Short mmCIF file of C-alpha atoms in Angstrom, two decimals:
data_model
loop_
_atom_site.label_atom_id
_atom_site.label_comp_id
_atom_site.label_asym_id
_atom_site.label_seq_id
_atom_site.Cartn_x
_atom_site.Cartn_y
_atom_site.Cartn_z
CA MET A 11 -19.32 29.55 -41.11
CA THR A 12 -21.02 30.47 -38.03
CA TYR A 13 -24.10 29.30 -36.17
CA THR A 14 -26.25 31.85 -34.64
CA PRO A 15 -28.59 30.61 -31.96
CA MET A 16 -32.21 30.81 -32.65
CA ILE A 17 -34.19 32.64 -29.59
CA GLY A 18 -37.07 34.17 -31.64
CA ARG A 19 -38.20 36.50 -28.66
CA PRO A 20 -36.63 38.29 -25.59
CA GLY A 21 -37.32 36.95 -22.25
CA LEU A 22 -39.22 33.99 -21.04
CA VAL A 23 -40.73 33.04 -24.37
CA GLY A 24 -37.17 33.16 -25.90
CA TRP A 25 -35.73 31.05 -22.81
CA GLN A 26 -38.54 28.37 -23.51
CA ILE A 27 -37.76 28.22 -27.33
CA LEU A 28 -34.28 27.77 -26.58
CA GLN A 29 -34.67 25.16 -24.13
CA ASN A 30 -37.10 23.16 -26.34
CA THR A 31 -34.61 23.09 -28.87
CA MET A 32 -31.10 22.87 -27.02
CA GLU A 33 -30.27 19.72 -28.25
CA THR A 34 -30.41 20.54 -32.00
CA GLN A 35 -29.19 23.67 -31.60
CA ARG A 36 -26.04 22.80 -29.50
CA ALA A 37 -25.33 19.93 -32.28
CA ALA A 38 -25.26 22.14 -35.13
CA PHE A 39 -23.13 24.88 -33.02
CA ASN A 40 -20.71 22.16 -32.13
CA ASN A 41 -20.29 21.05 -35.64
CA THR A 42 -19.29 24.72 -36.94
CA PRO A 43 -15.53 24.61 -38.42
CA GLY A 44 -14.06 26.64 -35.76
CA ILE A 45 -15.39 24.90 -32.65
CA THR A 46 -14.32 21.80 -34.39
CA ARG A 47 -10.77 22.57 -35.21
CA GLU A 48 -9.86 24.20 -31.67
CA ALA A 49 -11.50 21.42 -30.11
CA ALA A 50 -9.53 18.72 -32.11
CA TYR A 51 -6.42 20.82 -31.55
CA PHE A 52 -6.71 20.70 -27.96
CA THR A 53 -7.63 16.88 -27.89
CA ASP A 54 -4.46 16.17 -30.06
CA THR A 55 -1.86 18.42 -28.29
CA ILE A 56 -2.91 18.66 -24.67
CA GLY A 57 -1.04 15.13 -23.62
CA SER A 58 2.24 16.85 -24.71
CA ILE A 59 1.97 19.61 -22.20
CA GLY A 60 3.94 18.83 -19.01
CA SER A 61 3.43 22.05 -16.83
CA ALA A 62 1.86 25.13 -16.08
CA GLU A 63 4.52 27.13 -17.86
CA ASP A 64 4.02 24.74 -20.99
CA LEU A 65 0.30 25.58 -20.97
CA VAL A 66 0.52 29.44 -20.75
CA GLY A 67 3.23 29.36 -23.52
CA ASN A 68 0.77 28.16 -26.02
CA ARG A 69 -1.91 30.64 -26.65
CA ARG A 70 -4.34 28.44 -28.67
CA LEU A 71 -4.36 25.49 -26.04
CA LEU A 72 -4.47 28.34 -23.33
CA SER A 73 -7.70 29.75 -24.90
CA VAL A 74 -9.60 26.62 -25.21
CA ALA A 75 -8.67 25.86 -21.41
CA LEU A 76 -9.49 29.42 -20.08
CA THR A 77 -12.88 29.53 -22.13
CA ALA A 78 -13.80 25.93 -20.84
CA PHE A 79 -13.76 27.68 -17.47
CA GLY A 80 -15.39 30.86 -18.26
CA MET A 81 -11.94 32.61 -17.87
CA GLU A 82 -11.46 33.80 -21.47
CA GLU A 83 -10.75 37.46 -20.21
CA GLU A 84 -7.72 36.06 -18.47
CA ILE A 85 -5.75 34.91 -21.77
CA ASP A 86 -3.31 37.72 -21.22
CA SER A 87 -2.80 36.88 -17.28
CA LYS A 88 -0.34 34.38 -17.93
CA TYR A 89 1.40 34.92 -14.43
CA LEU A 90 -2.13 34.45 -12.64
CA VAL A 91 -2.94 31.26 -14.59
CA ARG A 92 0.29 29.76 -13.87
CA ARG A 93 0.49 30.67 -10.38
CA LEU A 94 -3.14 29.20 -10.06
CA ILE A 95 -2.41 26.11 -11.33
CA GLU A 96 1.22 25.59 -9.86
CA GLU A 97 -0.16 26.42 -6.43
CA GLY A 98 -3.41 24.25 -6.61
CA THR A 99 -5.88 24.08 -4.09
CA ALA A 100 -4.64 21.85 -1.40
CA GLY A 101 -3.41 24.46 0.88
CA ASP A 102 -5.47 27.37 2.44
CA ASP A 103 -2.85 29.95 1.15
CA ALA A 104 -3.27 28.86 -2.54
CA LEU A 105 -4.29 31.82 -4.46
CA ALA A 106 -7.17 29.83 -5.85
CA ASN A 107 -8.57 29.46 -2.41
CA LYS A 108 -8.36 33.19 -1.64
CA LEU A 109 -10.18 34.67 -4.48
CA ASN A 110 -13.44 33.41 -4.09
CA ASP A 111 -14.18 32.45 -7.34
CA SER A 112 -15.14 28.91 -8.32
CA ARG A 113 -13.66 29.34 -11.92
CA PHE A 114 -10.19 29.73 -10.37
CA VAL A 115 -10.69 26.64 -8.15
CA ALA A 116 -12.11 24.37 -10.95
CA LEU A 117 -9.34 25.51 -13.20
CA ALA A 118 -6.48 24.71 -10.71
CA ASP A 119 -8.31 21.49 -9.72
CA ALA A 120 -8.50 20.19 -13.47
CA PHE A 121 -5.17 21.04 -14.59
CA ASP A 122 -3.09 18.76 -12.13
CA PHE A 123 0.51 18.07 -13.40
CA GLU A 124 1.57 15.98 -10.53
CA PRO A 125 3.01 12.79 -12.20
CA VAL A 126 1.17 9.48 -11.40
CA ILE A 127 2.81 6.22 -11.70
CA SER A 128 0.36 3.68 -13.36
CA ARG A 129 0.73 0.00 -13.32
CA LYS A 130 -0.53 -3.07 -15.12
CA THR A 131 -2.52 -3.89 -12.03
CA GLN A 132 -4.53 -0.79 -12.30
CA GLU A 133 -5.81 -1.45 -16.12
CA GLU A 134 -9.22 -2.26 -16.55
CA GLY A 135 -10.10 -5.79 -16.91
CA PHE A 136 -6.97 -7.01 -15.18
CA ALA A 137 -8.73 -8.60 -12.09
CA GLU A 138 -11.03 -10.19 -14.40
CA ALA A 139 -8.34 -11.77 -16.24
CA ILE A 140 -6.47 -13.21 -13.31
CA LEU A 141 -9.44 -14.24 -11.68
CA GLY A 142 -10.78 -16.10 -14.84
CA ARG A 143 -7.58 -18.35 -14.65
CA TYR A 144 -7.82 -19.14 -10.95
CA GLU A 145 -11.47 -19.99 -11.04
CA ASP A 146 -10.82 -22.01 -13.89
CA ARG A 147 -8.19 -23.76 -12.19
CA VAL A 148 -9.91 -24.22 -8.65
CA ARG A 149 -13.01 -25.81 -10.89
CA ALA A 150 -10.92 -28.08 -12.68
CA ASN A 151 -9.37 -29.15 -9.16
CA LEU A 152 -12.77 -29.34 -7.80
CA ALA A 153 -14.13 -31.89 -10.42
CA GLN A 154 -11.06 -33.94 -9.92
CA THR A 155 -11.74 -34.17 -6.48
CA LEU A 156 -15.57 -34.92 -6.71
CA ALA A 157 -14.47 -37.78 -9.12
CA GLU A 158 -12.68 -39.34 -6.31
CA PRO A 159 -14.59 -42.53 -4.86
CA ASP A 160 -15.11 -40.95 -1.54
CA TYR A 161 -17.14 -38.18 -3.13
CA VAL A 162 -19.05 -40.38 -5.44
CA ALA A 163 -20.19 -42.54 -2.87
CA ASP A 164 -21.43 -39.64 -0.69
CA PRO A 165 -23.34 -37.18 -2.99
CA ASP A 166 -24.79 -35.02 -0.29
CA TYR A 167 -21.52 -34.28 1.25
CA ALA A 168 -19.81 -33.61 -2.43
CA ALA A 169 -22.69 -31.16 -3.18
CA LEU A 170 -21.82 -29.58 0.22
CA PHE A 171 -17.91 -29.37 -0.61
CA ALA A 172 -18.70 -28.24 -4.15
CA ALA A 173 -21.25 -25.30 -2.53
CA GLN A 174 -18.24 -24.31 -0.21
CA VAL A 175 -15.81 -24.05 -2.74
CA GLU A 176 -17.99 -21.96 -5.09
CA GLU A 177 -18.74 -19.60 -2.14
CA ASN A 178 -15.18 -19.10 -1.46
CA LEU A 179 -14.50 -18.38 -4.91
CA GLU A 180 -16.84 -15.47 -4.44
CA ILE A 181 -15.17 -14.17 -1.43
CA SER A 182 -11.94 -14.58 -3.23
CA ARG A 183 -13.26 -12.82 -6.36
CA ALA A 184 -14.66 -9.81 -4.06
CA TYR A 185 -11.30 -9.32 -2.17
CA PHE A 186 -9.05 -9.53 -5.30
CA THR A 187 -11.27 -7.20 -7.29
CA GLU A 188 -11.10 -4.65 -4.38
CA LYS A 189 -7.49 -5.01 -3.42
CA ILE A 190 -5.46 -5.70 -6.49
CA GLY A 191 -5.67 -2.18 -8.08
CA LEU A 192 -3.92 -0.88 -4.77
CA ILE A 193 -0.92 -3.13 -5.19
CA SER A 194 2.12 -1.12 -6.68
CA SER A 195 5.09 -3.79 -6.14
CA ALA A 196 5.80 -7.36 -6.19
CA GLU A 197 6.54 -7.21 -2.55
CA GLU A 198 2.99 -5.79 -1.69
CA LEU A 199 1.42 -8.80 -3.80
CA LEU A 200 3.48 -11.50 -1.95
CA LEU A 201 2.86 -9.91 1.53
CA ASP A 202 -0.81 -10.29 1.06
CA PRO A 203 -1.78 -14.10 1.55
CA GLU A 204 -5.04 -14.19 -0.20
CA LEU A 205 -3.77 -12.05 -3.22
CA ARG A 206 -0.57 -14.50 -3.21
CA GLN A 207 -2.73 -17.53 -3.09
CA ILE A 208 -5.01 -16.30 -6.08
CA ALA A 209 -2.14 -15.43 -8.33
CA THR A 210 -0.05 -18.36 -7.70
CA THR A 211 -2.92 -20.87 -8.22
CA ALA A 212 -4.01 -18.75 -11.28
CA PHE A 213 -0.83 -19.47 -12.76
CA GLU A 214 -0.18 -23.20 -11.62
CA LEU A 215 3.08 -22.31 -10.09
CA GLY A 216 3.13 -25.25 -7.97
CA ASP A 217 6.07 -25.59 -5.35
CA ARG A 218 7.24 -22.26 -6.61
CA ALA A 219 4.33 -20.50 -4.99
CA ASN A 220 6.16 -21.07 -1.39
CA SER A 221 9.40 -19.27 -2.77
CA THR A 222 9.00 -15.66 -2.01
CA THR A 223 12.52 -15.09 -3.07
CA VAL A 224 11.84 -16.88 -6.55
CA LEU A 225 8.58 -15.17 -7.09
CA ARG A 226 9.66 -11.71 -6.36
CA ARG A 227 12.47 -11.93 -8.64
CA ALA A 228 10.71 -13.21 -11.34
CA LEU A 229 7.82 -10.46 -10.89
CA GLU A 230 10.54 -8.02 -10.94
CA GLU A 231 12.42 -9.06 -14.13
CA ASN A 232 11.18 -8.49 -17.70
CA PRO A 233 10.64 -11.83 -19.29
CA ALA A 234 11.68 -10.47 -22.62
CA GLU A 235 15.22 -10.55 -21.25
CA PRO A 236 17.47 -13.44 -21.79
CA ASN A 237 18.63 -13.68 -18.35
CA ALA A 238 15.25 -12.88 -16.18
CA LEU A 239 14.74 -15.62 -13.80
CA SER A 240 11.70 -16.88 -15.67
CA ASN A 241 13.90 -17.47 -18.64
CA VAL A 242 16.82 -19.07 -16.78
CA LEU A 243 14.54 -21.44 -15.25
CA LYS A 244 12.80 -22.16 -18.40
CA ASP A 245 9.33 -22.26 -16.58
CA ASP A 246 6.64 -21.07 -18.79
CA ASN A 247 4.06 -20.72 -15.95
CA LEU A 248 6.72 -18.51 -13.94
CA ARG A 249 7.16 -16.23 -17.48
CA ALA A 250 3.34 -15.94 -17.87
CA PHE A 251 3.11 -15.05 -14.16
CA ALA A 252 5.64 -12.18 -14.55
CA THR A 253 4.31 -10.99 -17.73
CA ALA A 254 0.73 -10.93 -16.57
CA PHE A 255 1.93 -8.75 -13.48
CA ALA A 256 4.62 -6.69 -15.04
CA PHE A 257 5.85 -4.99 -12.12
CA TYR A 258 8.80 -4.33 -14.02
CA ASP A 259 6.87 -1.97 -16.40
CA THR A 260 5.61 1.05 -14.93
CA LYS A 261 3.98 4.04 -16.72
CA THR A 262 4.41 8.03 -15.44
CA SER A 263 2.02 10.27 -16.86
CA THR A 264 -0.44 13.11 -15.56
CA VAL A 265 -4.11 13.41 -15.42
CA LEU A 266 -3.76 15.61 -18.67
CA GLN A 267 -2.69 12.36 -20.77
CA THR A 268 -5.85 10.51 -19.96
CA ASP A 269 -8.65 10.25 -22.60
CA SER A 270 -11.17 11.67 -20.16
CA PHE A 271 -9.47 14.82 -19.53
CA ALA A 272 -9.48 16.24 -23.22
CA SER A 273 -13.06 15.17 -23.68
CA ASN A 274 -14.28 17.06 -20.43
CA ILE A 275 -12.24 20.30 -21.14
CA THR A 276 -13.46 20.22 -24.78
CA GLU A 277 -17.15 19.56 -23.99
CA GLN A 278 -16.94 22.52 -21.33
CA PHE A 279 -15.17 24.46 -24.05
CA ARG A 280 -18.24 24.04 -26.56
CA TRP A 281 -20.85 24.64 -23.74
CA GLN A 282 -18.81 28.00 -22.96
CA ARG A 283 -18.82 29.04 -26.63
CA PHE A 284 -22.56 28.37 -27.05
CA GLU A 285 -23.49 30.21 -24.11
CA ASP A 286 -21.32 33.06 -25.40
CA ALA A 287 -23.08 32.94 -28.91
CA VAL A 288 -26.49 32.96 -26.99
CA SER A 289 -25.39 36.14 -25.11
CA GLU A 290 -24.68 37.84 -28.40
CA VAL A 291 -28.29 37.30 -29.52
CA ASP A 292 -29.75 38.11 -26.11
CA GLN A 293 -27.62 39.08 -23.32
CA ALA A 294 -30.29 38.17 -20.39
CA ILE A 295 -30.87 34.80 -22.03
CA GLY A 296 -27.19 34.23 -22.39
CA THR A 297 -26.43 35.06 -18.68
CA ALA A 298 -29.53 32.61 -17.60
CA LEU A 299 -27.92 29.63 -19.59
CA LYS A 300 -24.56 30.28 -17.81
CA PHE A 301 -26.47 30.24 -14.49
CA GLN A 302 -28.40 27.07 -15.29
CA ARG A 303 -25.14 25.28 -15.97
CA SER A 304 -22.87 26.81 -13.44
CA VAL A 305 -24.66 27.09 -10.13
CA PRO A 306 -25.52 23.15 -9.86
CA GLU A 307 -21.86 22.75 -10.29
CA LEU A 308 -20.97 24.98 -7.38
CA ALA A 309 -24.05 23.55 -5.10
CA ALA A 310 -22.59 20.01 -5.46
CA ASN A 311 -19.05 21.23 -4.37
CA ASP A 312 -18.11 20.38 -0.73
CA LEU A 313 -17.35 24.23 0.16
CA SER A 314 -19.02 25.39 3.20
CA GLU A 315 -22.63 27.26 2.78
CA THR A 316 -20.94 30.47 3.46
CA ALA A 317 -17.95 29.78 1.03
CA LYS A 318 -20.64 28.99 -1.70
CA TRP A 319 -22.08 32.23 -1.09
CA TYR A 320 -18.84 34.14 -1.38
CA ASN A 321 -18.52 32.62 -4.51
CA VAL A 322 -21.67 33.72 -6.13
CA LEU A 323 -20.94 37.33 -4.90
CA GLY A 324 -17.54 36.89 -6.42
CA SER A 325 -18.91 35.79 -10.01
CA THR A 326 -20.51 38.68 -12.00
CA MET A 327 -23.05 36.49 -13.73
CA MET A 328 -24.01 34.65 -10.37
CA ARG A 329 -24.21 38.07 -8.50
CA GLU A 330 -26.08 39.48 -11.27
CA VAL A 331 -28.83 36.87 -11.67
CA PHE A 332 -29.20 36.68 -7.79
CA GLU A 333 -29.48 40.56 -7.44
CA THR A 334 -32.12 40.74 -10.28
CA ALA A 335 -34.17 37.82 -9.14
CA LEU A 336 -34.53 38.82 -5.83
CA SER A 337 -35.02 42.46 -6.62
CA LEU A 338 -32.05 43.66 -4.50
CA PRO A 339 -31.16 47.64 -4.60
CA ASP A 340 -28.43 49.06 -6.60
CA GLY A 341 -26.09 49.61 -3.97
CA PHE A 342 -26.42 46.38 -2.26
CA SER A 343 -22.71 45.58 -3.54
CA GLN A 344 -21.47 48.45 -1.62
CA ILE A 345 -22.15 47.11 1.92
CA ASP A 346 -20.13 44.76 4.11
CA LEU A 347 -19.41 41.51 2.35
CA ASP A 348 -20.31 39.31 5.18
CA LYS A 349 -23.59 41.48 5.55
CA GLN A 350 -24.27 40.66 1.80
CA VAL A 351 -23.83 36.94 2.31
CA GLU A 352 -26.56 37.34 5.04
CA VAL A 353 -29.01 39.26 3.11
CA ILE A 354 -28.69 37.37 -0.18
CA SER A 355 -29.21 33.80 1.55
CA ASP A 356 -31.85 35.18 3.63
CA LYS A 357 -33.81 36.58 0.53
CA ALA A 358 -33.13 33.35 -1.26
CA ARG A 359 -34.60 31.38 1.49
CA GLN A 360 -37.87 33.65 1.82
CA ARG A 361 -38.35 33.74 -2.02
CA PHE A 362 -37.46 30.31 -3.29
CA GLY A 363 -37.35 28.01 -0.21
CA ILE A 364 -33.50 27.68 -0.51
CA GLU A 365 -32.44 26.33 2.91
CA THR A 366 -29.20 25.13 1.85
CA PHE A 367 -27.10 26.01 -1.35
CA SER A 368 -27.46 22.56 -2.16
CA ASP A 369 -31.13 23.02 -3.16
CA LEU A 370 -30.03 24.63 -6.05
CA GLU A 371 -29.17 21.15 -7.29
CA ASP A 372 -33.12 21.04 -8.02
CA PRO A 373 -33.91 22.06 -11.66
CA LYS A 374 -37.29 23.14 -10.39
CA THR A 375 -35.72 25.72 -7.72
CA LEU A 376 -33.00 26.78 -10.29
CA ASN A 377 -35.93 27.57 -13.10
CA GLY A 378 -37.49 29.62 -10.55
CA ILE A 379 -34.81 32.06 -10.11
CA VAL A 380 -34.15 31.98 -13.96
CA GLN A 381 -37.60 32.85 -14.53
CA SER A 382 -37.79 35.53 -11.87
CA TYR A 383 -34.55 36.77 -13.38
CA LEU A 384 -35.74 36.89 -16.89
CA LEU A 385 -39.08 38.57 -15.79
CA GLN A 386 -37.38 41.44 -14.00
CA GLU A 387 -34.91 41.78 -16.68
CA GLN A 388 -37.73 42.02 -19.47
CA ILE A 389 -39.75 44.28 -17.06
CA SER A 390 -36.90 46.57 -16.91
CA GLN A 391 -36.53 46.87 -20.94
CA THR A 392 -40.21 48.20 -21.26
CA GLY A 393 -39.63 51.22 -19.19
CA ALA A 394 -43.05 52.65 -18.20
CA TYR A 395 -44.78 51.14 -21.16
CA GLY A 396 -47.34 49.04 -19.20
CA SER A 397 -44.94 46.98 -16.95
CA GLN A 398 -47.47 46.04 -14.93
CA GLN A 399 -49.53 44.58 -17.38
CA ILE A 400 -46.51 42.56 -18.87
CA ALA A 401 -45.50 41.20 -15.65
CA LEU A 402 -48.97 39.91 -15.03
CA SER A 403 -48.90 38.17 -18.32
CA LEU A 404 -45.35 36.73 -18.00
CA LEU A 405 -46.17 35.56 -14.15
CA GLY A 406 -49.24 33.88 -15.85
CA THR A 407 -46.88 32.06 -18.41
CA ILE A 408 -44.41 30.91 -15.38
CA ARG A 409 -47.63 29.39 -13.47
CA TYR A 410 -48.79 27.64 -16.80
CA ASP A 411 -45.35 26.08 -17.29
CA ARG A 412 -44.87 25.07 -13.80
CA ASN A 413 -48.40 23.39 -13.64
CA ARG A 414 -47.40 21.48 -17.17
CA ALA A 415 -43.59 20.30 -16.06
#
């Protein structure tokens, strides 16, 4: 079963219908068997892929991946895709950086097979667990101290002392939270006096807190092993300390094995398939929809202004929208590329007030270009039959929409 997007009418009217019903139409489209099946396969399988070669060797996975980046036409270009991914984007001479196509850059950035070593100290909630133990211990010691006769006899000093302890706890909390995720070994932990003090206090290690040799060996040996130092010393606190930090247990993975990777790619896949389905109903509205989603992503990129315009000119879809919206002549693409950048950026500034490419992150600016594109497309389809009258009518609709917005 397939789902055909409902547009109703061509041009600006159809565009408005689509915008008003986007959420429900996309939900219906995403629930069709074909989309659901391919997204599920990608989610279940992508974590087992360890290289660009593996990816291009699995046509079904590759299809989802390329579709997500609007590159489905490259499904048989295995050498190109493999080279894009393997070279990445770090080097100026990387293929993705040479082709002036933001799709290639995005693909190469996303599919990073560089191994990443993760440790327990980097897990979500790790800092909070240690800090909870530490703060409980410090406050227990504070309560004992405040119960001493000298503090009971001087409540003002006791209150001042308690306030100072609480302030120090806040400072320690901020420091530990910020730094612990950067610690990759027992040695690094023990070399930081503040982190070491928090960790050893949290596990009530007493005199052992002063022995770097004992602490390091305990942290590096798995308490599950009978000969681990914490077991030899029969020290439950030391065993809990070693288990909590678990520097003996590291995991090597790639970004492809994270839950967020699969969900991000499949969401882009669904969007691309929906845009393709819209294009089958109305080519111009489908192009406008792709433009609406793609341009803000390019605008937010840290590329230079010139590089962004080069990307526009390198994209068939973006070039078409801009050239049509700006009423550029048919031979525009034949002039020198640097001159094209100069002309198109200047025309965009004059017509739509685009001073910098980042202005295209503004929905109003973006919508102005889309409306102009669809207007020009609709006029071109009418031929000589009352094009001026239709143009005036549609312009009135645009003004009405803007005022209402």
